[in-house]
PDB file of C-alpha atoms in Angstrom:
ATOM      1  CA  UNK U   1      -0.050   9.948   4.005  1.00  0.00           C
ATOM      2  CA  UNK U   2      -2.755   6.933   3.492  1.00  0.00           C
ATOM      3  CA  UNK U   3      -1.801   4.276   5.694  1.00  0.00           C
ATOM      4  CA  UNK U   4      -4.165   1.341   4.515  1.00  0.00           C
ATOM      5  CA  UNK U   5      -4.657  -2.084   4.398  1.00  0.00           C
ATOM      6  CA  UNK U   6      -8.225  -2.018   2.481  1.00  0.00           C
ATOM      7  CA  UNK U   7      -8.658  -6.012   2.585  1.00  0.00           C
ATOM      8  CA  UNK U   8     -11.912  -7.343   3.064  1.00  0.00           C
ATOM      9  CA  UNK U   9     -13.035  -9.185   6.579  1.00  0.00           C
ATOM     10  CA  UNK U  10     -10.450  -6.445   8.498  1.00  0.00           C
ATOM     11  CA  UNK U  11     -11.676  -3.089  10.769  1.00  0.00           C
ATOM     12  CA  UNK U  12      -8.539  -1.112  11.563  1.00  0.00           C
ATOM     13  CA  UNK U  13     -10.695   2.146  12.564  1.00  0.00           C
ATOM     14  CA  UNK U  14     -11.904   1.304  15.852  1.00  0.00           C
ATOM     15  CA  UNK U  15     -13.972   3.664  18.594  1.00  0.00           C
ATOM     16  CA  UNK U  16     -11.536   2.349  21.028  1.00  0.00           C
ATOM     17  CA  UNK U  17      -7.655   2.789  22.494  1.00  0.00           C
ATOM     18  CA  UNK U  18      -5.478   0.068  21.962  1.00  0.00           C
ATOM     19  CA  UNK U  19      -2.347  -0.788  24.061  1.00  0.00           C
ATOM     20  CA  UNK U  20      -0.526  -1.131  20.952  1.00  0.00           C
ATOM     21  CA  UNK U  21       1.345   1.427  18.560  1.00  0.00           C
ATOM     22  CA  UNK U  22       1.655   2.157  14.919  1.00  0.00           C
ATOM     23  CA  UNK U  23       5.256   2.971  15.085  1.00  0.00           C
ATOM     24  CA  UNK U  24       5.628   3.818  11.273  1.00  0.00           C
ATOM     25  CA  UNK U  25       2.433   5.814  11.814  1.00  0.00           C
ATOM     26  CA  UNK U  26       4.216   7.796  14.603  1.00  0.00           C
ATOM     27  CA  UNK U  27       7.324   8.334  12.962  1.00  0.00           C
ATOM     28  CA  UNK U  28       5.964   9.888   9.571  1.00  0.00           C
ATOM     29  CA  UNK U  29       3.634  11.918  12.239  1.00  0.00           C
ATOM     30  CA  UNK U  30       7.431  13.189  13.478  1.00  0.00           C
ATOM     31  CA  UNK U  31       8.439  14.093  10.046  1.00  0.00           C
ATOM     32  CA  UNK U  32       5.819  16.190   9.770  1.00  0.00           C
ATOM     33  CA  UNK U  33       3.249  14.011   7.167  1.00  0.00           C
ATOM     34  CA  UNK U  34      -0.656  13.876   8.615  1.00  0.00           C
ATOM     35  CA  UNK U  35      -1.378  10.129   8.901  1.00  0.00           C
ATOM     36  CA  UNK U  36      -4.866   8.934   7.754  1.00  0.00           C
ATOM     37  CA  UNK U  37      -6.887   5.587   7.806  1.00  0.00           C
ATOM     38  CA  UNK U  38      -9.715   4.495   6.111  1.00  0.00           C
ATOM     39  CA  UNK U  39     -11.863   1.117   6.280  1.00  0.00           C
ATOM     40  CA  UNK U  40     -13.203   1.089   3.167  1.00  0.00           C
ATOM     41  CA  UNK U  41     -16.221  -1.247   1.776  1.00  0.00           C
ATOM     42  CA  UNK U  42     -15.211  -4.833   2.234  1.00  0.00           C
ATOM     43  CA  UNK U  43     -14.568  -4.440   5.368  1.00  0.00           C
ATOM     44  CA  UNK U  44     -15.191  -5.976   8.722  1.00  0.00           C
ATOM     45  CA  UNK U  45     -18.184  -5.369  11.407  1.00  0.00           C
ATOM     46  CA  UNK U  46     -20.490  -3.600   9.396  1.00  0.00           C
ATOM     47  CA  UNK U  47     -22.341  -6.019   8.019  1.00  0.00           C
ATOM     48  CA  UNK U  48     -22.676  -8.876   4.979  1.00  0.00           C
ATOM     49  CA  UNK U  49     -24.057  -6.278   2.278  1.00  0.00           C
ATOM     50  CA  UNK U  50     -20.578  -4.171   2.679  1.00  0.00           C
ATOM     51  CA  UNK U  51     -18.277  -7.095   3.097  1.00  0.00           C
ATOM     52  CA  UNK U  52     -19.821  -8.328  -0.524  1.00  0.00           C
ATOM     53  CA  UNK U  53     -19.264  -4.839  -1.526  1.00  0.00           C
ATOM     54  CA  UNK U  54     -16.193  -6.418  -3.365  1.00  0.00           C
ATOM     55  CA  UNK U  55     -17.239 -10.088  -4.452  1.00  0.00           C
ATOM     56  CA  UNK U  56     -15.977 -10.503  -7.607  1.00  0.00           C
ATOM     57  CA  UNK U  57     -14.071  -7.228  -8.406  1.00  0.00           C
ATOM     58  CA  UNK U  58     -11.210  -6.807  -6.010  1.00  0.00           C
ATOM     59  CA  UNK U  59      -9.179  -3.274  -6.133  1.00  0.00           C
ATOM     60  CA  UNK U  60     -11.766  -1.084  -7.637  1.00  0.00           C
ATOM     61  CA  UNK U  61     -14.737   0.239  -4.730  1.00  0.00           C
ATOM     62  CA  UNK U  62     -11.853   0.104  -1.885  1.00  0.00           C
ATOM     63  CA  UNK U  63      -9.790   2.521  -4.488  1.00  0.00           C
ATOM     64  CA  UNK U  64     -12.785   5.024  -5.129  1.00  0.00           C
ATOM     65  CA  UNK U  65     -13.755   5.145  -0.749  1.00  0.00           C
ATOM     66  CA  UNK U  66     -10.134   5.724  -0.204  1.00  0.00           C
ATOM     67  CA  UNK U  67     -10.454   8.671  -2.624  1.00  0.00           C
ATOM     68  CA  UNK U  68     -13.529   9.539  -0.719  1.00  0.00           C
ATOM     69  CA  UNK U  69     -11.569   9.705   2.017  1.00  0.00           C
ATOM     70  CA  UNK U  70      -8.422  12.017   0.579  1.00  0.00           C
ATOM     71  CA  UNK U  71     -10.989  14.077  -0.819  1.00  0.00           C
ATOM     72  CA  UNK U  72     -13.223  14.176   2.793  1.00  0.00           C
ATOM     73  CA  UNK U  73      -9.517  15.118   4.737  1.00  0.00           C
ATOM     74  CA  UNK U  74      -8.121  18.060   2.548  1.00  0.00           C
ATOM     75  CA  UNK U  75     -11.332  19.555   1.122  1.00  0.00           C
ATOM     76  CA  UNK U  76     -13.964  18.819   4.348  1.00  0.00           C
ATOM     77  CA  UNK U  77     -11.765  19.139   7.398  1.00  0.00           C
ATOM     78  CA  UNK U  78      -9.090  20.940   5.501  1.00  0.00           C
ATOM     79  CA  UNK U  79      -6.191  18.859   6.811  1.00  0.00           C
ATOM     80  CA  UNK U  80      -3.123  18.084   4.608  1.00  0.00           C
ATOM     81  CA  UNK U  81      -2.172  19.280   1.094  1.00  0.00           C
ATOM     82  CA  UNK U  82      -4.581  17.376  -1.693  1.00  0.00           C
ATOM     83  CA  UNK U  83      -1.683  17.829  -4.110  1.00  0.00           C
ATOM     84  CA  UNK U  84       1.039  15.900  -1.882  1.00  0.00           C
ATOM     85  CA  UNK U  85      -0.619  12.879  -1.029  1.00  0.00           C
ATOM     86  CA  UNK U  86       1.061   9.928  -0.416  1.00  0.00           C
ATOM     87  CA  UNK U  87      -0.226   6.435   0.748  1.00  0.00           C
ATOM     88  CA  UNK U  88       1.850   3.128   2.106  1.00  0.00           C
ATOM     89  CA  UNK U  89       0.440  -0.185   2.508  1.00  0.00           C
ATOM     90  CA  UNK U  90       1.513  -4.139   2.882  1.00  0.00           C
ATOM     91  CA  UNK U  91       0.553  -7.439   1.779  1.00  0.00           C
ATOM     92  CA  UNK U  92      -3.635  -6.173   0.666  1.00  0.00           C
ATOM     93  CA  UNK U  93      -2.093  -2.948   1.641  1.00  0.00           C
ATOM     94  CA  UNK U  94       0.672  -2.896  -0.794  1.00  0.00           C
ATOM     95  CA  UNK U  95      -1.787  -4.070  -3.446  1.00  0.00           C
ATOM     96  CA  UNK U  96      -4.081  -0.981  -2.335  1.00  0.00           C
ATOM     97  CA  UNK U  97      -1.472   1.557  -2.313  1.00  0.00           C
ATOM     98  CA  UNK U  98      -0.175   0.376  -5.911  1.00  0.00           C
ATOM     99  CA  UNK U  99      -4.027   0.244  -7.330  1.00  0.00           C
ATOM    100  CA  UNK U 100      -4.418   3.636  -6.228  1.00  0.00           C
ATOM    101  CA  UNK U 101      -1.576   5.124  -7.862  1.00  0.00           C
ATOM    102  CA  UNK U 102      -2.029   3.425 -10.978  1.00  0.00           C
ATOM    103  CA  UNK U 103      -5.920   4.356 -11.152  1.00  0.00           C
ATOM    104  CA  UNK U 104      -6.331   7.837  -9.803  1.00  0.00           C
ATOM    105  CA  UNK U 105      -3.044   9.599 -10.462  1.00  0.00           C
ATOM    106  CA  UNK U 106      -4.413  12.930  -9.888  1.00  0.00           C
ATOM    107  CA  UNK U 107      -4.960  12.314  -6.391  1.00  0.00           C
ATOM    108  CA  UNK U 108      -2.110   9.705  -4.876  1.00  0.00           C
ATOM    109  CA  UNK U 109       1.377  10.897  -5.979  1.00  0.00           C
ATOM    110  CA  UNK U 110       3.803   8.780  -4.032  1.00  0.00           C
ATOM    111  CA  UNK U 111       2.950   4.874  -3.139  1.00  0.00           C
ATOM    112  CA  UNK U 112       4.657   2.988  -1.055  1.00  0.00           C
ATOM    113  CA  UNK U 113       3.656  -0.616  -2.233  1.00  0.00           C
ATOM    114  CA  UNK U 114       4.750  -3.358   0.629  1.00  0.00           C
ATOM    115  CA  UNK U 115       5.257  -7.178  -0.490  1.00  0.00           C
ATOM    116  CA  UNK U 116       1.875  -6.080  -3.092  1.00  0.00           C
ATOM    117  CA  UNK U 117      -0.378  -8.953  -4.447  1.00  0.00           C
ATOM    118  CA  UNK U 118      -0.229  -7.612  -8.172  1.00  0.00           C
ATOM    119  CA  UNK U 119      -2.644 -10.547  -9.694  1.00  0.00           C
ATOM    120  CA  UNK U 120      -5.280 -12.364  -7.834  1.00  0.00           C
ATOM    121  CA  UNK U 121      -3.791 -15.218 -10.588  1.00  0.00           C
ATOM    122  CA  UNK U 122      -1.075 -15.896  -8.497  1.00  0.00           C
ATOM    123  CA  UNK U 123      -2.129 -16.048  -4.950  1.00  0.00           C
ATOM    124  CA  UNK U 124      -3.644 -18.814  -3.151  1.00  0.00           C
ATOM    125  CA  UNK U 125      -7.016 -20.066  -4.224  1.00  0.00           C
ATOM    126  CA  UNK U 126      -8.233 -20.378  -0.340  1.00  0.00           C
ATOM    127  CA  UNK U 127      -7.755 -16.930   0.412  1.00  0.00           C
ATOM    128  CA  UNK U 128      -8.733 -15.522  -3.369  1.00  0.00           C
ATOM    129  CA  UNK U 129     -11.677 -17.593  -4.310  1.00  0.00           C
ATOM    130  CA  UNK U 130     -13.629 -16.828  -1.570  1.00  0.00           C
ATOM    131  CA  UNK U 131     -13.945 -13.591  -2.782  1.00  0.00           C
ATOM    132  CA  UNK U 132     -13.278 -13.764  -6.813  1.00  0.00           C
ATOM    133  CA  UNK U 133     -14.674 -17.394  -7.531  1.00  0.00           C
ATOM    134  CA  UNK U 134     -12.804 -19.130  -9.944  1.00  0.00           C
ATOM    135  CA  UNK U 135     -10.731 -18.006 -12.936  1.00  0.00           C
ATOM    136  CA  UNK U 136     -12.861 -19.446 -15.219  1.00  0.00           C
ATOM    137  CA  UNK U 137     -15.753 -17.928 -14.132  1.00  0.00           C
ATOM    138  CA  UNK U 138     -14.820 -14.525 -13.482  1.00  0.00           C
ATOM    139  CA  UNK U 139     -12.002 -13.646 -16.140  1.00  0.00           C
ATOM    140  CA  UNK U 140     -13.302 -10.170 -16.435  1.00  0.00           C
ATOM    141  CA  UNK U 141     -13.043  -9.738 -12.349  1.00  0.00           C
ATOM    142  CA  UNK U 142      -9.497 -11.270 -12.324  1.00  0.00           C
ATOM    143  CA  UNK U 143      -7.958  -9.085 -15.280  1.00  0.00           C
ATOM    144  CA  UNK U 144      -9.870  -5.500 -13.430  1.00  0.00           C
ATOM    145  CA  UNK U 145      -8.448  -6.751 -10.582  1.00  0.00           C
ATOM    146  CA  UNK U 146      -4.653  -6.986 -11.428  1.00  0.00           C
ATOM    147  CA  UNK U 147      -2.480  -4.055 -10.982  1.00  0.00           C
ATOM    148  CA  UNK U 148      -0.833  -4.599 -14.282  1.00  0.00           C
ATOM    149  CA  UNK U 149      -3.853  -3.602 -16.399  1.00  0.00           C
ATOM    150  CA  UNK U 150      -3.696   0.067 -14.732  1.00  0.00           C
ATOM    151  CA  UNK U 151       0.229   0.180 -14.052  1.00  0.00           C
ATOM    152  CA  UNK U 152       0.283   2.235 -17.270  1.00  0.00           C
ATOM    153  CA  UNK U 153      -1.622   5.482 -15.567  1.00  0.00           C
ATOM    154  CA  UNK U 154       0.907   5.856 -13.025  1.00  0.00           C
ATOM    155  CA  UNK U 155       2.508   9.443 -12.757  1.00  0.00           C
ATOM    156  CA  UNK U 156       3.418  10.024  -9.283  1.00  0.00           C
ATOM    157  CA  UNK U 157       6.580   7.519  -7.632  1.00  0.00           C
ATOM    158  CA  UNK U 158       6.518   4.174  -6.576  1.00  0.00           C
ATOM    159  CA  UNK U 159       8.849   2.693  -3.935  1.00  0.00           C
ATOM    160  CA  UNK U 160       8.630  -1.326  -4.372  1.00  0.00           C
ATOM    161  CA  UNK U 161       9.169  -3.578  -0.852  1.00  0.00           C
ATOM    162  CA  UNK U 162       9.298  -6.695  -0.574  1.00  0.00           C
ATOM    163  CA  UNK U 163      11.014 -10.010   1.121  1.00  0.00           C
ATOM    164  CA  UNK U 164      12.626 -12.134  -1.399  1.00  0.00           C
ATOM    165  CA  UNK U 165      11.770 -15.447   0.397  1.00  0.00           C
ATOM    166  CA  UNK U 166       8.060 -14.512   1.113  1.00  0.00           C
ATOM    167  CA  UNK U 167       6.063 -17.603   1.052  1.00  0.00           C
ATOM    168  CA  UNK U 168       2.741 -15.760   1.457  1.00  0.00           C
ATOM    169  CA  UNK U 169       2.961 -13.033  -1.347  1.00  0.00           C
ATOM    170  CA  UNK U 170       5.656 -14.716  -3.524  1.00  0.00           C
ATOM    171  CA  UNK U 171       8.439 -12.373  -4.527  1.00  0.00           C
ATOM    172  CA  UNK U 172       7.034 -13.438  -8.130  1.00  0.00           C
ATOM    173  CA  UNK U 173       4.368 -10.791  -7.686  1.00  0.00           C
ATOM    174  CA  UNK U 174       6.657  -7.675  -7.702  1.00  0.00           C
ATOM    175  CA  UNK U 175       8.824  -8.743 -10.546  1.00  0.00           C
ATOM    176  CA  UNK U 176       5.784  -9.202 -12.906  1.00  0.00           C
ATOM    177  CA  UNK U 177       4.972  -5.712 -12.078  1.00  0.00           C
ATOM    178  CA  UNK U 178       8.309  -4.542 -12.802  1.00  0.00           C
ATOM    179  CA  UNK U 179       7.865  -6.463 -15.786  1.00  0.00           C
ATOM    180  CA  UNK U 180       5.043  -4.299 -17.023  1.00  0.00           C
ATOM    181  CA  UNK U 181       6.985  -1.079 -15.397  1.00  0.00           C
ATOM    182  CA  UNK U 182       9.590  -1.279 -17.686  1.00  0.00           C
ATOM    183  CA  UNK U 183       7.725  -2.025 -21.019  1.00  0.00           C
ATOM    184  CA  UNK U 184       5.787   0.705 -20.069  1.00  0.00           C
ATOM    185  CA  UNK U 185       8.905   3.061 -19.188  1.00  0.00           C
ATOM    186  CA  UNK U 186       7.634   4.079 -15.797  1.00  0.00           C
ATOM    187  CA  UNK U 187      10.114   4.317 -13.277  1.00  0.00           C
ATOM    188  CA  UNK U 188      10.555   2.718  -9.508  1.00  0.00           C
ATOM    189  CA  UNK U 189      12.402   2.224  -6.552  1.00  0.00           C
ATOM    190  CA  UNK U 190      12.783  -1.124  -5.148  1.00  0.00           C
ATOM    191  CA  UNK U 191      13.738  -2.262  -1.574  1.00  0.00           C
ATOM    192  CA  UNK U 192      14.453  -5.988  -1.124  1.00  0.00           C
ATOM    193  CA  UNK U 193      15.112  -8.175   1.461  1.00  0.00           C
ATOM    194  CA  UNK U 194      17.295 -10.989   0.252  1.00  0.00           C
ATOM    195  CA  UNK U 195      16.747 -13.675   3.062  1.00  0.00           C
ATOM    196  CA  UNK U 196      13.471 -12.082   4.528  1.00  0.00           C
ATOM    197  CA  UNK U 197       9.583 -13.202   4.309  1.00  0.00           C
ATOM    198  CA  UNK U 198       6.295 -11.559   4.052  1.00  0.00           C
ATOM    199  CA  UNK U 199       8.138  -8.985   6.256  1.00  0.00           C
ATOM    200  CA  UNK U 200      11.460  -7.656   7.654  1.00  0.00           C
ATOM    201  CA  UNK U 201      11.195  -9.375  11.545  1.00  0.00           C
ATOM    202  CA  UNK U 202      14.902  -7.935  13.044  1.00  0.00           C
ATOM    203  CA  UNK U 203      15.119  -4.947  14.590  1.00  0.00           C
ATOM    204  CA  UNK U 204      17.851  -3.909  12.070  1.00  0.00           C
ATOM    205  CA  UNK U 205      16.282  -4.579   8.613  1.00  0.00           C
ATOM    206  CA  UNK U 206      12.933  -2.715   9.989  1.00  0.00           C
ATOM    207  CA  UNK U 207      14.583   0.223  11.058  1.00  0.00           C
ATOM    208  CA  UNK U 208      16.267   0.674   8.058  1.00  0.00           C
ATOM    209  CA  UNK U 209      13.381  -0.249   5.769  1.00  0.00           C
ATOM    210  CA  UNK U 210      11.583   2.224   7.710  1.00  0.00           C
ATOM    211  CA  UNK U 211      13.966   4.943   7.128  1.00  0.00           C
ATOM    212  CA  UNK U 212      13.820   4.316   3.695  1.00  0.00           C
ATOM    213  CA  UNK U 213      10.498   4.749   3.236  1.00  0.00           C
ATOM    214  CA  UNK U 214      10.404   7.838   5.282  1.00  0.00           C
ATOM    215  CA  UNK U 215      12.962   9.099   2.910  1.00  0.00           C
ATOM    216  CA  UNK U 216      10.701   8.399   0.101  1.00  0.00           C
ATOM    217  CA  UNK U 217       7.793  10.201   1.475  1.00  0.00           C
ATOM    218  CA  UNK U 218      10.199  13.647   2.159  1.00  0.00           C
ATOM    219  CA  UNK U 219      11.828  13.352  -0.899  1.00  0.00           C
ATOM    220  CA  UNK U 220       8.762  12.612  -3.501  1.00  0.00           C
ATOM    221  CA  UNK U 221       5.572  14.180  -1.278  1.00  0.00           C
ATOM    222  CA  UNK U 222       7.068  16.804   0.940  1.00  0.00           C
ATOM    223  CA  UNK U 223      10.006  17.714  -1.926  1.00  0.00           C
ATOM    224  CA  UNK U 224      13.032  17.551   0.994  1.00  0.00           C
ATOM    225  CA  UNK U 225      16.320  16.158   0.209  1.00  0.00           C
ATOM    226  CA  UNK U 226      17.456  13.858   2.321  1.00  0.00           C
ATOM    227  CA  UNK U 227      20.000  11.144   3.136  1.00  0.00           C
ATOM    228  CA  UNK U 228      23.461  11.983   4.969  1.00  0.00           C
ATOM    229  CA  UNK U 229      22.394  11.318   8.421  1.00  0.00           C
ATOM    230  CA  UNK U 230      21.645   8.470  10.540  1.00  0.00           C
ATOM    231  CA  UNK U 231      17.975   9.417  11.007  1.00  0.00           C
ATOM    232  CA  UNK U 232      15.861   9.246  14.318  1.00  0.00           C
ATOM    233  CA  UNK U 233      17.079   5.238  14.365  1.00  0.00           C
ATOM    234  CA  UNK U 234      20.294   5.883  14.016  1.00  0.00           C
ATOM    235  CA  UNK U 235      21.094   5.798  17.968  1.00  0.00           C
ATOM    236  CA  UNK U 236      18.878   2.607  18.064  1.00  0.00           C
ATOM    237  CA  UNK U 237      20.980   1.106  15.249  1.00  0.00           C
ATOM    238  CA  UNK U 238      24.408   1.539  17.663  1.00  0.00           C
ATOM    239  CA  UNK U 239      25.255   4.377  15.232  1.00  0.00           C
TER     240      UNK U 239
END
């Protein structure tokens, strides 16, 4: 499993221990999935030239490095199986993991997409023009940029999350790719979060969010049924 978040001015790989832990990292480590991360170009702390890597085309070198890295994991260092590979992501990350489904379906088969940004259109012009310039000027950028112009490749499954009172990535961004899912027949799961934001913050609605999308990883990358248990948070949930 890709866990990524692929955004540019962000390091998550770091030579370093941390006193914090990725508990959704640990717990598909305990079902058994290999957990890999990736900083791909646009990122932080190694320099201008690869942070402006991705000025003006959002979605497209981050997609081929974190093929690089799939490809560098199961065929290099022989970890993993390269034909179950999922990947999970929020906020960029969600927009990540859906871009690389819908553009290399040969080598992501399952994608987790969290609260995605699924046009650069539609989110906030401080955060997006920075790095895409205007509309106006880059209408080529903005339409290779949006998920919905690739949507169509997808082969593998897509799980959909996201909070339905986000006021970061407005909820507006998954239903116009559902939109485009359904005129193009492709099917999806969707998780939502009626009265949540750009993420699930009790200890209740993330537990069972992540359950869910450790269900969707067994069931669609390692090919386990699942479902008819409480899960490893089912104690923690008073069940």
């Amino acid at each position: 499993i890709v866990s990524v978040y692929g955004g540019p001015h962000v390091q998550r790989v770091n030579n370093s221990w941390s006193q914090n832990a990725d508990m959704r990292a640990q717990r598909l480590r305990s079902l058994g999935f290999c957990v890999v991360k990736c900083d791909n170009r646009g990122g932080s702390r190694r320099g201008r030239l690869f942070e402006l890597e991705v000025k003006g085309d959002m979605g497209n070198k981050e997609v081929e490095d974190q093929v690089d890295c799939v490809d560098h994991v199961t065929r290099v260092l022989k970890v993993g199986d390269a034909k179950r590979v999922g990947i999970v992501g929020w906020s960029y990350g969600g927009y990540m993991a859906a871009m690389c489904l819908s553009k290399e379906p040969n080598v992501f088969h399952a994608a987790v997409s969290g609260a995605p940004v699924t046009t650069w259109r539609a989110y906030d012009t401080h955060y997006t023009e920075r790095y895409m310039g205007l509309p106006a000027e880059n209408k080529e950028g903005y339409e290779r940029s949006s998920v919905m112009n690739h949507s169509h490749n997808i082969k593998g499954s897509l799980m959909l999350v996201h909070g339905m009172v986000d006021e970061n990535v407005h909820f507006g961004h998954t239903t116009r790719l559902i939109n485009k899912l359904v005129e193009d027949m492709i099917p999806y799961e969707l998780l939502l979060f009626p009265t949540e934001r750009h993420s699930p913050r009790g200890t209740k609605g993330r537990a069972y969010m992540e359950e869910r999308i450790g269900d969707f990883f067994m069931k669609n990358v390692k090919k386990r049924e699942v479902g008819g248990g409480k899960g490893i948070f089912g104690g923690f949930l008073g069940g």
